[in-house]
mmCIF file of C-alpha atoms in Angstrom:
data_model
loop_
_atom_site.group_PDB
_atom_site.id
_atom_site.type_symbol
_atom_site.label_atom_id
_atom_site.label_comp_id
_atom_site.label_asym_id
_atom_site.label_seq_id
_atom_site.Cartn_x
_atom_site.Cartn_y
_atom_site.Cartn_z
ATOM 1 C CA MET A 37 159.814 73.424 67.578
ATOM 2 C CA ILE A 38 157.909 70.998 66.643
ATOM 3 C CA THR A 39 156.709 68.120 68.408
ATOM 4 C CA GLY A 40 154.831 64.362 66.782
ATOM 5 C CA ASP A 41 151.052 66.319 66.201
ATOM 6 C CA TYR A 42 152.607 69.852 67.559
ATOM 7 C CA VAL A 43 154.195 73.034 67.828
ATOM 8 C CA THR A 44 155.883 73.350 70.963
ATOM 9 C CA ARG A 45 157.152 77.355 72.009
ATOM 10 C CA VAL A 46 159.000 77.786 75.147
ATOM 11 C CA HIS A 47 157.800 81.529 76.241
ATOM 12 C CA HIS A 48 159.876 83.914 78.177
ATOM 13 C CA SER A 49 157.190 85.513 80.506
ATOM 14 C CA ALA A 50 153.131 84.192 80.953
ATOM 15 C CA LEU A 51 152.135 86.887 79.678
ATOM 16 C CA GLU A 52 152.891 86.160 76.309
ATOM 17 C CA ILE A 53 150.256 83.109 76.555
ATOM 18 C CA ASP A 54 146.388 83.960 76.547
ATOM 19 C CA SER A 55 144.197 83.812 79.574
ATOM 20 C CA MET A 56 141.640 82.834 78.007
ATOM 21 C CA ALA A 57 143.266 80.115 77.139
ATOM 22 C CA TRP A 58 145.616 78.855 79.485
ATOM 23 C CA ASN A 59 142.198 79.209 82.576
ATOM 24 C CA ASN A 60 140.599 77.291 79.325
ATOM 25 C CA LEU A 61 142.752 74.270 79.055
ATOM 26 C CA LEU A 62 143.240 74.951 82.778
ATOM 27 C CA ALA A 63 139.616 73.860 83.843
ATOM 28 C CA GLN A 64 139.543 70.530 81.520
ATOM 29 C CA GLN A 65 142.222 68.847 84.081
ATOM 30 C CA ASP A 66 141.158 67.050 86.752
ATOM 31 C CA HIS A 67 142.483 69.257 89.644
ATOM 32 C CA PRO A 68 142.189 72.851 88.913
ATOM 33 C CA THR A 69 143.379 75.079 91.462
ATOM 34 C CA PRO A 70 142.747 79.181 91.728
ATOM 35 C CA PHE A 71 147.249 79.077 91.698
ATOM 36 C CA MET A 72 147.037 77.690 87.909
ATOM 37 C CA ARG A 73 145.084 79.887 87.077
ATOM 38 C CA HIS A 74 146.867 82.632 84.271
ATOM 39 C CA GLU A 75 145.445 85.923 86.755
ATOM 40 C CA TYR A 76 147.508 83.664 89.906
ATOM 41 C CA LEU A 77 150.837 83.015 87.755
ATOM 42 C CA ALA A 78 150.863 86.722 86.131
ATOM 43 C CA ASP A 79 149.993 88.623 89.138
ATOM 44 C CA LEU A 80 153.125 86.916 90.132
ATOM 45 C CA GLU A 81 155.473 87.242 87.139
ATOM 46 C CA ARG A 82 154.418 91.385 87.106
ATOM 47 C CA SER A 83 154.658 92.410 91.230
ATOM 48 C CA GLY A 84 158.468 91.331 90.716
ATOM 49 C CA SER A 85 157.542 87.818 93.191
ATOM 50 C CA SER A 86 158.618 84.907 90.260
ATOM 51 C CA VAL A 87 160.486 86.889 88.108
ATOM 52 C CA ALA A 88 165.166 86.397 86.811
ATOM 53 C CA THR A 89 166.592 88.461 89.541
ATOM 54 C CA THR A 90 164.611 86.086 92.300
ATOM 55 C CA GLY A 91 165.922 82.738 91.263
ATOM 56 C CA TRP A 92 162.769 82.006 88.983
ATOM 57 C CA THR A 93 163.302 82.896 85.586
ATOM 58 C CA PRO A 94 159.536 82.000 83.177
ATOM 59 C CA ARG A 95 159.448 79.695 80.136
ATOM 60 C CA PHE A 96 156.536 78.565 80.066
ATOM 61 C CA VAL A 97 155.695 75.690 77.199
ATOM 62 C CA THR A 98 153.301 75.592 75.122
ATOM 63 C CA LEU A 99 151.549 72.806 72.248
ATOM 64 C CA THR A 100 150.314 73.903 69.451
ATOM 65 C CA ASP A 101 148.635 72.029 66.864
ATOM 66 C CA ALA A 102 148.654 73.580 63.498
ATOM 67 C CA SER A 103 145.464 76.043 64.010
ATOM 68 C CA GLY A 104 147.451 77.217 66.346
ATOM 69 C CA ARG A 105 144.715 76.406 69.201
ATOM 70 C CA ILE A 106 147.007 75.823 72.746
ATOM 71 C CA GLU A 107 146.454 71.996 73.515
ATOM 72 C CA ALA A 108 149.073 71.608 75.889
ATOM 73 C CA ALA A 109 150.596 73.618 78.314
ATOM 74 C CA CYS A 110 153.139 74.268 81.960
ATOM 75 C CA PRO A 111 154.165 76.637 84.096
ATOM 76 C CA LEU A 112 158.041 75.962 83.934
ATOM 77 C CA TYR A 113 160.072 77.894 86.047
ATOM 78 C CA LEU A 114 164.661 77.623 85.751
ATOM 79 C CA LYS A 115 165.706 78.024 89.653
ATOM 80 C CA SER A 116 169.210 78.817 91.063
ATOM 81 C CA HIS A 117 168.421 77.712 94.226
ATOM 82 C CA SER A 118 165.914 75.669 96.345
ATOM 83 C CA ARG A 119 163.726 78.104 98.083
ATOM 84 C CA GLY A 120 159.382 78.963 97.536
ATOM 85 C CA GLU A 121 159.283 74.511 96.632
ATOM 86 C CA TYR A 122 159.045 72.871 100.027
ATOM 87 C CA VAL A 123 159.876 70.006 98.608
ATOM 88 C CA PHE A 124 163.034 69.535 99.444
ATOM 89 C CA ASP A 125 166.171 68.519 97.595
ATOM 90 C CA TRP A 126 169.523 70.661 99.462
ATOM 91 C CA SER A 127 170.948 67.689 100.014
ATOM 92 C CA TRP A 128 171.775 66.307 96.264
ATOM 93 C CA ALA A 129 172.240 69.568 95.212
ATOM 94 C CA ASP A 130 175.023 69.623 97.495
ATOM 95 C CA ALA A 131 175.829 66.189 95.787
ATOM 96 C CA HIS A 132 176.042 67.524 92.633
ATOM 97 C CA HIS A 133 178.570 70.114 94.101
ATOM 98 C CA ARG A 134 180.659 67.939 95.979
ATOM 99 C CA HIS A 135 181.112 66.066 92.868
ATOM 100 C CA GLY A 136 181.859 68.612 90.262
ATOM 101 C CA TYR A 137 178.600 69.125 89.042
ATOM 102 C CA PRO A 138 176.348 71.664 89.396
ATOM 103 C CA TYR A 139 172.643 71.616 90.354
ATOM 104 C CA TYR A 140 171.681 75.461 89.068
ATOM 105 C CA PRO A 141 170.400 76.482 87.689
ATOM 106 C CA LYS A 142 167.168 72.812 87.323
ATOM 107 C CA ALA A 143 164.117 72.987 85.572
ATOM 108 C CA VAL A 144 160.797 72.693 88.189
ATOM 109 C CA VAL A 145 157.001 73.043 86.706
ATOM 110 C CA ALA A 146 154.864 74.266 89.760
ATOM 111 C CA VAL A 147 153.832 77.032 90.952
ATOM 112 C CA PRO A 148 156.328 79.536 93.031
ATOM 113 C CA PHE A 149 155.834 79.878 97.037
ATOM 114 C CA THR A 150 152.286 77.169 96.297
ATOM 115 C CA PRO A 151 152.635 73.471 98.189
ATOM 116 C CA ALA A 152 148.534 73.457 97.672
ATOM 117 C CA PRO A 153 148.600 69.994 94.597
ATOM 118 C CA GLY A 154 147.088 70.337 91.714
ATOM 119 C CA SER A 155 146.738 69.900 88.358
ATOM 120 C CA ARG A 156 150.431 70.546 86.665
ATOM 121 C CA LEU A 157 150.416 69.516 83.045
ATOM 122 C CA LEU A 158 147.540 71.677 81.187
ATOM 123 C CA ALA A 159 146.311 68.957 77.955
ATOM 124 C CA ARG A 160 143.459 68.195 75.843
ATOM 125 C CA ASP A 161 143.563 64.217 76.477
ATOM 126 C CA ALA A 162 146.684 61.631 77.057
ATOM 127 C CA ALA A 163 149.022 62.288 75.001
ATOM 128 C CA SER A 164 149.006 65.771 74.872
ATOM 129 C CA ARG A 165 150.822 65.632 77.901
ATOM 130 C CA GLN A 166 152.964 63.580 77.457
ATOM 131 C CA ALA A 167 154.026 65.232 74.487
ATOM 132 C CA LEU A 168 154.251 68.027 76.539
ATOM 133 C CA ILE A 169 156.137 65.952 79.876
ATOM 134 C CA ALA A 170 158.991 65.013 76.095
ATOM 135 C CA ALA A 171 158.877 68.915 75.066
ATOM 136 C CA ALA A 172 160.077 69.630 79.175
ATOM 137 C CA LEU A 173 162.587 66.785 78.960
ATOM 138 C CA THR A 174 163.867 68.157 75.412
ATOM 139 C CA LEU A 175 164.105 71.766 77.388
ATOM 140 C CA CYS A 176 166.469 69.743 79.964
ATOM 141 C CA ARG A 177 168.393 68.071 77.988
ATOM 142 C CA GLU A 178 169.156 71.173 75.002
ATOM 143 C CA ASN A 179 170.295 73.284 77.807
ATOM 144 C CA GLN A 180 172.241 70.854 80.224
ATOM 145 C CA LEU A 181 169.950 71.372 83.414
ATOM 146 C CA SER A 182 170.475 68.663 85.894
ATOM 147 C CA SER A 183 167.456 68.185 86.304
ATOM 148 C CA LEU A 184 162.998 68.707 85.748
ATOM 149 C CA HIS A 185 161.132 68.596 89.533
ATOM 150 C CA LEU A 186 156.998 68.648 88.962
ATOM 151 C CA LEU A 187 156.261 69.545 92.583
ATOM 152 C CA PHE A 188 152.645 69.397 94.474
ATOM 153 C CA GLY A 189 151.314 67.336 90.940
ATOM 154 C CA SER A 190 147.374 65.715 90.586
ATOM 155 C CA GLU A 191 146.695 61.762 90.348
ATOM 156 C CA THR A 192 147.604 62.631 86.207
ATOM 157 C CA ASP A 193 149.632 64.650 85.957
ATOM 158 C CA LEU A 194 151.988 61.689 88.728
ATOM 159 C CA GLN A 195 151.147 59.094 86.092
ATOM 160 C CA ALA A 196 151.973 61.065 82.837
ATOM 161 C CA CYS A 197 155.858 61.588 84.893
ATOM 162 C CA THR A 198 155.853 57.469 85.608
ATOM 163 C CA ASP A 199 155.583 57.134 82.486
ATOM 164 C CA ALA A 200 157.629 59.451 80.680
ATOM 165 C CA GLY A 201 160.200 57.588 83.596
ATOM 166 C CA LEU A 202 160.333 60.435 86.288
ATOM 167 C CA MET A 203 161.000 58.935 89.838
ATOM 168 C CA LEU A 204 158.371 59.660 92.360
ATOM 169 C CA ARG A 205 158.474 61.539 95.785
ATOM 170 C CA HIS A 206 155.819 61.797 98.234
ATOM 171 C CA THR A 207 155.118 63.733 101.047
ATOM 172 C CA VAL A 208 153.203 64.825 103.933
ATOM 173 C CA GLN A 209 150.854 67.442 104.580
ATOM 174 C CA PHE A 210 147.166 68.094 106.588
ATOM 175 C CA HIS A 211 143.554 68.532 105.351
ATOM 176 C CA TRP A 212 140.135 68.339 106.722
ATOM 177 C CA GLU A 213 137.381 67.258 105.066
ATOM 178 C CA ASN A 214 133.719 68.270 105.728
ATOM 179 C CA ARG A 215 131.978 65.081 103.896
ATOM 180 C CA ASP A 216 130.344 61.554 105.034
ATOM 181 C CA PRO A 217 129.796 60.410 107.449
ATOM 182 C CA LEU A 218 130.630 63.417 109.018
ATOM 183 C CA ALA A 219 129.267 65.965 107.091
ATOM 184 C CA TYR A 220 129.308 68.743 109.632
ATOM 185 C CA ARG A 221 126.321 70.880 110.592
ATOM 186 C CA ASP A 222 127.891 73.546 113.203
ATOM 187 C CA PHE A 223 130.634 73.808 114.446
ATOM 188 C CA ASP A 224 129.987 72.327 117.994
ATOM 189 C CA ASP A 225 129.060 69.481 115.645
ATOM 190 C CA TYR A 226 132.695 69.094 114.395
ATOM 191 C CA LEU A 227 134.147 69.157 117.805
ATOM 192 C CA ALA A 228 131.999 66.250 118.563
ATOM 193 C CA ALA A 229 133.438 64.038 115.667
ATOM 194 C CA LEU A 230 136.056 64.066 118.456
ATOM 195 C CA THR A 231 137.820 62.153 121.151
ATOM 196 C CA GLN A 232 137.326 64.943 124.036
ATOM 197 C CA ASP A 233 140.784 65.628 125.446
ATOM 198 C CA LYS A 234 140.764 67.349 121.983
ATOM 199 C CA ARG A 235 137.479 68.932 122.269
ATOM 200 C CA LYS A 236 138.573 70.635 125.080
ATOM 201 C CA LYS A 237 141.626 71.709 124.346
ATOM 202 C CA ILE A 238 140.380 73.660 121.442
ATOM 203 C CA ARG A 239 137.745 75.007 124.102
ATOM 204 C CA GLN A 240 139.844 76.025 126.046
ATOM 205 C CA GLU A 241 141.782 77.685 123.221
ATOM 206 C CA ARG A 242 139.222 79.855 121.622
ATOM 207 C CA ARG A 243 138.139 81.124 124.697
ATOM 208 C CA LYS A 244 141.719 81.473 126.043
ATOM 209 C CA VAL A 245 141.528 84.419 123.015
ATOM 210 C CA ARG A 246 138.216 85.414 124.114
ATOM 211 C CA GLU A 247 139.130 86.203 126.677
ATOM 212 C CA ALA A 248 141.958 88.458 125.826
ATOM 213 C CA SER A 249 139.048 90.925 124.590
ATOM 214 C CA VAL A 250 139.592 89.457 120.237
ATOM 215 C CA THR A 251 137.057 88.971 117.821
ATOM 216 C CA LEU A 252 137.714 87.754 114.535
ATOM 217 C CA ARG A 253 135.712 89.303 111.233
ATOM 218 C CA ALA A 254 135.614 87.404 108.124
ATOM 219 C CA LEU A 255 135.472 89.464 104.496
ATOM 220 C CA GLU A 256 134.879 87.418 101.248
ATOM 221 C CA GLY A 257 136.096 88.659 97.880
ATOM 222 C CA ALA A 258 135.137 92.403 97.267
ATOM 223 C CA GLU A 259 134.596 93.008 100.503
ATOM 224 C CA ILE A 260 138.165 93.215 101.318
ATOM 225 C CA GLU A 261 139.434 96.361 101.185
ATOM 226 C CA ARG A 262 142.839 98.347 99.583
ATOM 227 C CA SER A 263 143.496 99.379 103.501
ATOM 228 C CA ASP A 264 142.537 95.634 104.719
ATOM 229 C CA TRP A 265 145.706 94.247 102.710
ATOM 230 C CA ASP A 266 146.943 97.044 103.503
ATOM 231 C CA PHE A 267 147.036 95.408 107.215
ATOM 232 C CA PHE A 268 147.699 92.025 106.367
ATOM 233 C CA TYR A 269 150.445 92.898 105.082
ATOM 234 C CA ARG A 270 152.123 94.497 107.349
ATOM 235 C CA CYS A 271 151.316 90.742 109.117
ATOM 236 C CA TYR A 272 152.463 88.595 106.943
ATOM 237 C CA GLU A 273 155.664 90.496 106.136
ATOM 238 C CA GLN A 274 156.081 91.194 109.369
ATOM 239 C CA THR A 275 156.126 86.817 110.036
ATOM 240 C CA TYR A 276 159.061 86.811 107.590
ATOM 241 C CA ARG A 277 161.280 89.246 108.973
ATOM 242 C CA GLU A 278 160.542 87.882 112.726
ATOM 243 C CA HIS A 279 162.121 84.746 111.535
ATOM 244 C CA GLY A 280 164.897 86.134 109.394
ATOM 245 C CA ASN A 281 164.141 85.759 106.049
ATOM 246 C CA PRO A 282 161.850 88.771 103.433
ATOM 247 C CA PRO A 283 159.302 87.925 102.789
ATOM 248 C CA TYR A 284 158.671 85.669 99.473
ATOM 249 C CA LEU A 285 155.665 87.696 97.854
ATOM 250 C CA SER A 286 155.071 91.288 97.351
ATOM 251 C CA ARG A 287 152.238 94.449 97.909
ATOM 252 C CA ASP A 288 152.156 94.027 94.274
ATOM 253 C CA PHE A 289 151.145 90.479 94.149
ATOM 254 C CA PHE A 290 147.924 91.223 96.586
ATOM 255 C CA ALA A 291 147.543 93.899 95.272
ATOM 256 C CA GLY A 292 147.479 92.331 91.489
ATOM 257 C CA GLN A 293 144.956 90.076 92.734
ATOM 258 C CA ALA A 294 142.772 92.719 94.798
ATOM 259 C CA GLN A 295 142.367 93.533 90.979
ATOM 260 C CA HIS A 296 141.792 90.217 89.022
ATOM 261 C CA GLN A 297 141.478 87.748 91.106
ATOM 262 C CA PRO A 298 139.569 88.758 94.374
ATOM 263 C CA ALA A 299 136.732 85.858 94.596
ATOM 264 C CA ASN A 300 139.473 83.250 95.162
ATOM 265 C CA TRP A 301 140.400 85.211 98.591
ATOM 266 C CA LEU A 302 139.113 85.007 102.036
ATOM 267 C CA LEU A 303 140.667 87.550 104.798
ATOM 268 C CA PHE A 304 140.005 87.284 108.628
ATOM 269 C CA LEU A 305 141.224 90.212 110.709
ATOM 270 C CA ALA A 306 141.676 89.753 114.355
ATOM 271 C CA GLU A 307 140.688 92.947 116.529
ATOM 272 C CA ARG A 308 140.350 94.797 120.175
ATOM 273 C CA ASP A 309 139.378 97.643 121.609
ATOM 274 C CA GLY A 310 138.544 98.579 117.204
ATOM 275 C CA ARG A 311 141.981 97.985 116.345
ATOM 276 C CA ALA A 312 143.321 95.359 113.963
ATOM 277 C CA ILE A 313 146.679 92.968 115.618
ATOM 278 C CA ALA A 314 145.831 90.097 113.587
ATOM 279 C CA SER A 315 145.157 88.685 109.762
ATOM 280 C CA SER A 316 144.798 85.380 107.772
ATOM 281 C CA LEU A 317 144.451 85.003 104.004
ATOM 282 C CA ILE A 318 142.899 81.333 102.647
ATOM 283 C CA ALA A 319 142.890 80.801 99.697
ATOM 284 C CA ILE A 320 138.678 79.510 98.598
ATOM 285 C CA GLY A 321 137.606 78.548 94.673
ATOM 286 C CA GLN A 322 134.469 75.815 93.534
ATOM 287 C CA PRO A 323 136.292 73.573 91.756
ATOM 288 C CA HIS A 324 134.328 70.925 89.736
ATOM 289 C CA GLY A 325 131.981 71.716 91.964
ATOM 290 C CA GLU A 326 133.516 71.217 95.607
ATOM 291 C CA ARG A 327 134.440 73.977 97.386
ATOM 292 C CA VAL A 328 137.558 73.729 99.000
ATOM 293 C CA ALA A 329 139.820 76.170 101.442
ATOM 294 C CA TRP A 330 143.657 77.175 102.115
ATOM 295 C CA GLY A 331 145.073 78.160 104.499
ATOM 296 C CA ARG A 332 148.404 80.595 103.240
ATOM 297 C CA TYR A 333 149.391 83.613 105.402
ATOM 298 C CA TRP A 334 149.715 84.567 108.465
ATOM 299 C CA GLY A 335 150.938 87.158 111.149
ATOM 300 C CA ALA A 336 150.611 89.274 114.656
ATOM 301 C CA LEU A 337 151.333 92.662 115.510
ATOM 302 C CA GLU A 338 150.785 92.188 118.783
ATOM 303 C CA PRO A 339 150.825 88.394 120.773
ATOM 304 C CA VAL A 340 147.647 86.465 122.371
ATOM 305 C CA ASP A 341 147.765 83.807 122.867
ATOM 306 C CA CYS A 342 146.127 80.820 120.731
ATOM 307 C CA LEU A 343 145.494 83.721 118.402
ATOM 308 C CA HIS A 344 147.537 82.069 115.108
ATOM 309 C CA PHE A 345 144.746 78.565 116.247
ATOM 310 C CA GLU A 346 142.099 80.525 116.385
ATOM 311 C CA ALA A 347 143.035 82.587 113.014
ATOM 312 C CA CYS A 348 143.952 79.305 110.532
ATOM 313 C CA TYR A 349 141.702 77.195 111.870
ATOM 314 C CA TYR A 350 139.154 76.936 114.132
ATOM 315 C CA ALA A 351 137.701 80.936 112.310
ATOM 316 C CA PRO A 352 138.466 79.315 109.391
ATOM 317 C CA LEU A 353 136.783 75.792 110.091
ATOM 318 C CA GLU A 354 133.789 76.798 111.322
ATOM 319 C CA TRP A 355 133.826 79.569 108.579
ATOM 320 C CA CYS A 356 133.504 76.159 105.619
ATOM 321 C CA ILE A 357 131.044 74.360 106.957
ATOM 322 C CA ALA A 358 128.984 77.472 107.392
ATOM 323 C CA HIS A 359 129.404 78.054 103.716
ATOM 324 C CA GLY A 360 129.281 74.271 103.455
ATOM 325 C CA TYR A 361 132.727 74.213 102.166
ATOM 326 C CA GLN A 362 133.265 70.648 101.731
ATOM 327 C CA ARG A 363 137.643 70.641 102.200
ATOM 328 C CA PHE A 364 140.528 72.426 103.983
ATOM 329 C CA GLU A 365 143.950 72.519 103.031
ATOM 330 C CA GLY A 366 146.407 73.787 106.846
ATOM 331 C CA GLY A 367 149.955 73.935 103.970
ATOM 332 C CA ALA A 368 152.673 72.508 104.003
ATOM 333 C CA GLN A 369 153.513 70.135 107.089
ATOM 334 C CA GLY A 370 152.690 70.887 111.082
ATOM 335 C CA GLU A 371 151.557 67.679 112.708
ATOM 336 C CA HIS A 372 149.888 70.189 114.903
ATOM 337 C CA LYS A 373 147.607 70.626 112.968
ATOM 338 C CA LEU A 374 146.410 67.188 113.589
ATOM 339 C CA SER A 375 145.127 67.646 117.267
ATOM 340 C CA ARG A 376 142.444 69.874 115.315
ATOM 341 C CA ALA A 377 141.548 67.044 112.451
ATOM 342 C CA LEU A 378 143.393 68.329 109.767
ATOM 343 C CA LEU A 379 143.843 64.545 108.260
ATOM 344 C CA PRO A 380 147.496 63.391 106.700
ATOM 345 C CA VAL A 381 147.454 63.071 103.196
ATOM 346 C CA ARG A 382 150.227 61.534 100.874
ATOM 347 C CA THR A 383 151.619 64.414 98.123
ATOM 348 C CA SER A 384 153.350 63.344 95.544
ATOM 349 C CA SER A 385 155.605 65.070 93.071
ATOM 350 C CA ALA A 386 158.396 64.406 90.368
ATOM 351 C CA HIS A 387 161.985 63.979 89.686
ATOM 352 C CA TRP A 388 164.852 63.476 85.952
ATOM 353 C CA LEU A 389 168.046 64.255 87.248
ATOM 354 C CA ALA A 390 170.656 64.042 83.972
ATOM 355 C CA GLN A 391 173.605 62.232 85.543
ATOM 356 C CA PRO A 392 172.642 59.075 85.686
ATOM 357 C CA GLU A 393 174.699 58.086 88.656
ATOM 358 C CA PHE A 394 172.917 60.413 90.674
ATOM 359 C CA SER A 395 169.353 59.779 89.684
ATOM 360 C CA ARG A 396 170.771 56.388 90.279
ATOM 361 C CA ALA A 397 171.603 57.454 94.323
ATOM 362 C CA VAL A 398 168.393 59.516 94.313
ATOM 363 C CA GLN A 399 166.279 56.440 92.615
ATOM 364 C CA ASP A 400 167.956 54.331 96.050
ATOM 365 C CA PHE A 401 167.110 56.968 98.512
ATOM 366 C CA LEU A 402 163.303 57.619 97.336
ATOM 367 C CA ALA A 403 162.655 54.168 97.748
ATOM 368 C CA ARG A 404 162.882 54.645 101.522
ATOM 369 C CA GLU A 405 162.754 57.978 102.521
ATOM 370 C CA ASP A 406 158.944 56.055 101.214
ATOM 371 C CA ALA A 407 159.002 53.323 103.369
ATOM 372 C CA ALA A 408 158.965 55.304 106.322
ATOM 373 C CA VAL A 409 156.232 58.304 104.774
ATOM 374 C CA SER A 410 154.410 55.244 104.758
ATOM 375 C CA ALA A 411 155.238 54.480 108.184
ATOM 376 C CA TYR A 412 155.204 57.839 109.072
ATOM 377 C CA LEU A 413 151.151 58.341 107.536
ATOM 378 C CA ASP A 414 150.345 54.707 109.809
ATOM 379 C CA GLU A 415 151.708 56.290 113.067
ATOM 380 C CA LEU A 416 149.283 59.804 112.459
ATOM 381 C CA ALA A 417 146.823 56.462 111.929
ATOM 382 C CA GLU A 418 147.293 55.321 115.216
ATOM 383 C CA HIS A 419 146.875 58.721 117.059
ATOM 384 C CA SER A 420 143.622 60.198 115.493
ATOM 385 C CA PRO A 421 141.319 63.217 116.309
ATOM 386 C CA LEU A 422 138.208 61.272 115.199
ATOM 387 C CA LYS A 423 136.425 59.264 118.077
ATOM 388 C CA LYS A 424 135.762 55.763 116.795
ATOM 389 C CA LEU A 425 132.912 56.323 114.749
ATOM 390 C CA PRO A 426 129.672 52.614 116.317
#
């Protein structure tokens, strides 16, 4: 299809798109992350994790110029459910169905199972980004889809979506930063920045792990061997099973990442008496020279008091400080992260609904929800764990 100065193509697989062209375009964006690299998205597909049978039907969109060069691209999926998105629209789906309108399939521009903010609309300039949004909306209309949702977009993405008439929705995540005026030199320096009660609690929690004779060992990139990945997956799978759900990601996905993107992973193994009993997996990257870590997955085969906090927050934060990382994103939700100096930040998504009456109702809902989110952020700010600066 020809749209303006571009040829629009809808791909039924990420594997149809040149990986180097995709990654080069990603590197030019305002907020690139490892999760938007071609290797990550392709491994999700190769492993059977994000495919039609799991409710994620790929329909990647690219815009090319006359020479065939990709000018813009985005990962788009047709969804038959709302699981694995972390922006909850169950009530919207229910309202559609109660009034006789199908909500599924819908379209999402997102990284499956990954609530990490970042660029979703890869484009060389503002014009091609707007053309990409228009192409995605055209796809939705031509296929009579109920809606389009861009999840956890970057600032540039969200501005383009607003210009195209999409509605913004805001949620709250908790991120840790190591910048001036804090600039922690070591873990004790980080603790010294906290209020006395928070500092005392963290020391108590770390002491409980030590008294249980548990130590943590960090493995980065190629240091993570196949047996380590196998153990991690046992932990990851058990955590999902304990909550009554099968895991979103298959073992083959992590095997693919170990082969195609090993430098972006950091594994913490919790060991006791020479045996691994728990693990946490952290993603790492250096977009535009900034060193960033993302908390991703956790699981334990044996219960140890406070080990979750040690493996998912304290040991990773200590590692981040030692290795000069400026940000650690704790993932979706979790007020308990606040007391550990992961501070609240607003994250956003953009939405378009085909039915005008539902679109108006959602717009009213989002206005009320936005006011509630703003009030919630103000309330969280009043409970900051950081000591007031002189």
